[in-house]
Amino acid sequence: MSTPSVTITVDGAPIEVNPERMLLPELLDKGFSIPHFCYQESLGSDGNCRMCMVEIAGKKRPQIACDTPIVTGMEIRTRGESIEKVRRDILELELINHPVDCPICDQAGECSLQDYYMEYGLYQGKVDKKEKHPFDKHIDLGANVMHDQERCVLCQRCVRFCRDVTHTDELCVAGRGDRSYITTVPGEKLHNNYAMNIVDLCPVGALTSKDFRFQQRVWFLATSPSVCHGCAKGCAIDIDHAKSKYHDDTIYRFRPRKNPEINGEFICDAGRLSYKETQTNLLKTCHIRKETLPEAEALDRWRAILTEDEYPIVVLADANLYTEELAALQAFARTLHARLYAPLEAYHDPAFGDDWLKSPQRAANSEGVKRLGIATEMPTINDNTLVINVNHPDGHRTANRIDLLTHQPDEDTGRVPARLTLPIAPWVQSSGHLINEDGIKQYCEQVLRRNDPIPTLIERLKQVTDEEYDKHFDNRETAS
Amino acid sequence: MIEDIRIISRRFDLPQSHTLAVARQHGAYQSVKTLTERTPESIIAAVEASGLRGKGGGGAPTGAKWRLMEGDFDGRPKYVVVNADESEPGTFKDGHILSKDPHLLIEGILLTCYALGAHDAYIYIRGEYYERQQILQHAIDEAYAAGILGQSIMGNDYRVDLTVHRGAGAYICGEKSALLESMEGKRGHPRLKPHQKEPEWYFGNPTLVNNVETIATVPFIVTEGAEAYRQYGTERSPGTLLFALSGHVNRPGVYEAPFGTPLMEYIEHYGGGIRNGGTLKAVIPGGASTSVLTADEAAQARLDYESMQGLGSALGTGGIIVMDESVNMVEALKNLMAFYHDESCGQCTPCREGTGWVDAILARILAREGSRDDLKKLLDISETMNGKTVCVFAPAASSVIDAMVQKFETEFLRYLDTGGAA
């Protein structure tokens, strides 16, 4: 079915628009720059900020584009002295009670109010109200969301998100007139699992993330498109990272990246904060049992075990690995006459799942595992089997094994130390495809380029499967 | 000479007029006895033919509003909501009906419900009207006990239940969509206007919202006929209105008069002239939200929608505020703007921030720290507030500022130049 289309005139030029939508989203999609606070793609129109005023031929007064239905042949003006004065005057009203403290505001650089201020050149406004209404600062709303009331423009995106999207209704407007402020309803804190999305939704610096605020100026951040590895939902994300002076390339935050087929414009808080796991507690050195040893010696050992041992081999693969890495493991297992498994039971977490973006299947590429035909059950293993454990959460049960790990093993769980442990790069230092539980394939670019790169899994495998060594494996028996 | 016409206020002066016994002795509920012998359409047609206009301030034709309730609406229930949030400064007529003749209102509600096919009605009453709410609730209880309200109203095979809903003290909840939001348990923010003609919606069900006095006028029209109502007032503003007279007059109060009555004759006749034999300076003709009239304008004004519109003001709620020469217009405007500043609901930016800014500028002028620039600024902010918001609160405040500053500019300038010295 094709999208219906009618012709309207905007700033003198005819354009084709979809008459089933309101004027503002159509104009924004067509690239017109129209200031707006309360309208938001996922939340729709609310009509309270009055910023998106346009002139419509035949209408005495300017109209808000977010609540203007499209009529064939309508003539719109988004530019011109009179409409720009209207916008400038309304914007000026927004600033009466605003502290204009951009230099110390964490939103600076990604603030709609700041952008519009610059665009409408309000360098010398007529605001002369000496006393600003006193509002509270750094209020902990719960769920890692901090609120600075005096910067709020009362667009109510946050209130509407908690009302219309999560249906948890923790937020409300209290007070009246210019004393209005956003707060949690009495006796409650933000308690939904998606609360931090309101930080993204907030067009100004009123809601900031307790986790991210004051950590990095946004203009120093580079953005890499990626996919959250928190569960099999595969929410599209943007990863903001920076390699600043005296520091290595570091991730500062995950933000949702729009993907209408998966997560819309949102992600869960658990996924958002999972960036920390990609850069803390990483394994960087090689070990024999608990003793560290240099990379070169470890490499010899890695080759020696594979070529000299007679044990049948089982490879246990993490179901979070990229499809390319899983395929490389398949080839590796074939070369070694080993059997490859990616047991999925270990990733099943019913307590995590919900009916929106959180899947009880926590492995990011469980669907990729299935599509490659990799066995998903846990095989029976004893110490007469050599296990090559590639980061699998249940891969440490037997002593006769080689670990390829991204993170330092947790010694408290009583795990048996491996014969050999080698570090491999975490997913943000590698790249590849994931297939989410709905069969949607997405690409993750390599985000971090560290000063001391850790070999990726594929690089590790190449260390023992180049031509020189392949011949050693010809007489191996396949593990049963 | 003015002839007393009493349509709404005919029982107001009776002792115990608020009781069922007195009201019935004097004709209350006559129209309900044989109600189901009439067709609902005949009642709507009578209201339409009477030319009755909404008496809450807007003056929109009531019949046309009722017609929006016609239709099946997928079998959803229909509701009648009576707006008793009367909070406009200078306006206290609905309070009179509630305390003097609540049974007239209940009778009107019964007729309206039957005409529109509604079985449940609500009266949204201003929270501060505590005593009036007690009187009203007593009248409702009496009506239930007498079988006037309930399963079969006065023996007719028709149910009407009536519930009083108290507001929490917000002027904006007198705006019909904010009122419904409030009744739904939400914050009283006006809703965006629909893009076509449609009724109001209460929990998604078609709903009529009418002012107390509008509904209280219905019994007369149903009993006496549309023509009887039309014999009063003017062609385009037929009938009568309860005008509330306050300010510098000798006898402030609520007095009913036909539309079209000359304003000054009304003030003389009912108000007994200006207090202490003083000189008239200005009149706010229809509640605080209507533009002020100078004494010259007041002399030409008649109490109908068209005359007031011709003078650049509005009839509004008919709350007449009379000001004599003792009034300082800067102080008067500050008084009004303090009200708008306090009562702005805060939903739309121009109103939320504009009312506060205007109030602050006026405070500065009164503190003798103003300058001539401030007048320009007031008019400029007023322009930004006018016609750019969801509801008409800000445009009303805007028209109040414009009229005061423009009509009394010399007084404002003198105040600014002399630092307030007389």
Coordinates of C-alpha atoms in Angstrom, one line a residue, chain B residues 30 62 79 176 191 202 276 310 326 333 356 374 379 384-385 387 393 395 409 411:
Chain B
Q30 CA -44.0 21.3 37.2
T62 CA -27.1 26.4 23.7
Y79 CA -23.3 12.6 30.4
K176 CA -14.9 23.0 30.3
R191 CA -7.5 20.0 26.3
Y202 CA -15.9 12.4 29.8
N276 CA -21.1 58.3 48.0
G310 CA -19.0 46.7 19.4
S326 CA -10.8 56.8 43.6
L333 CA -4.3 46.2 36.7
G356 CA 4.2 36.0 35.8
D374 CA 7.6 49.0 30.7
L379 CA 1.9 45.4 25.4
T384 CA 2.8 37.1 22.7
M385 CA 0.2 35.8 25.1
G387 CA -4.1 33.7 20.6
F393 CA -7.1 32.3 29.6
P395 CA -6.0 35.9 25.5
E409 CA -2.3 55.4 29.1
E411 CA -2.6 57.7 33.9

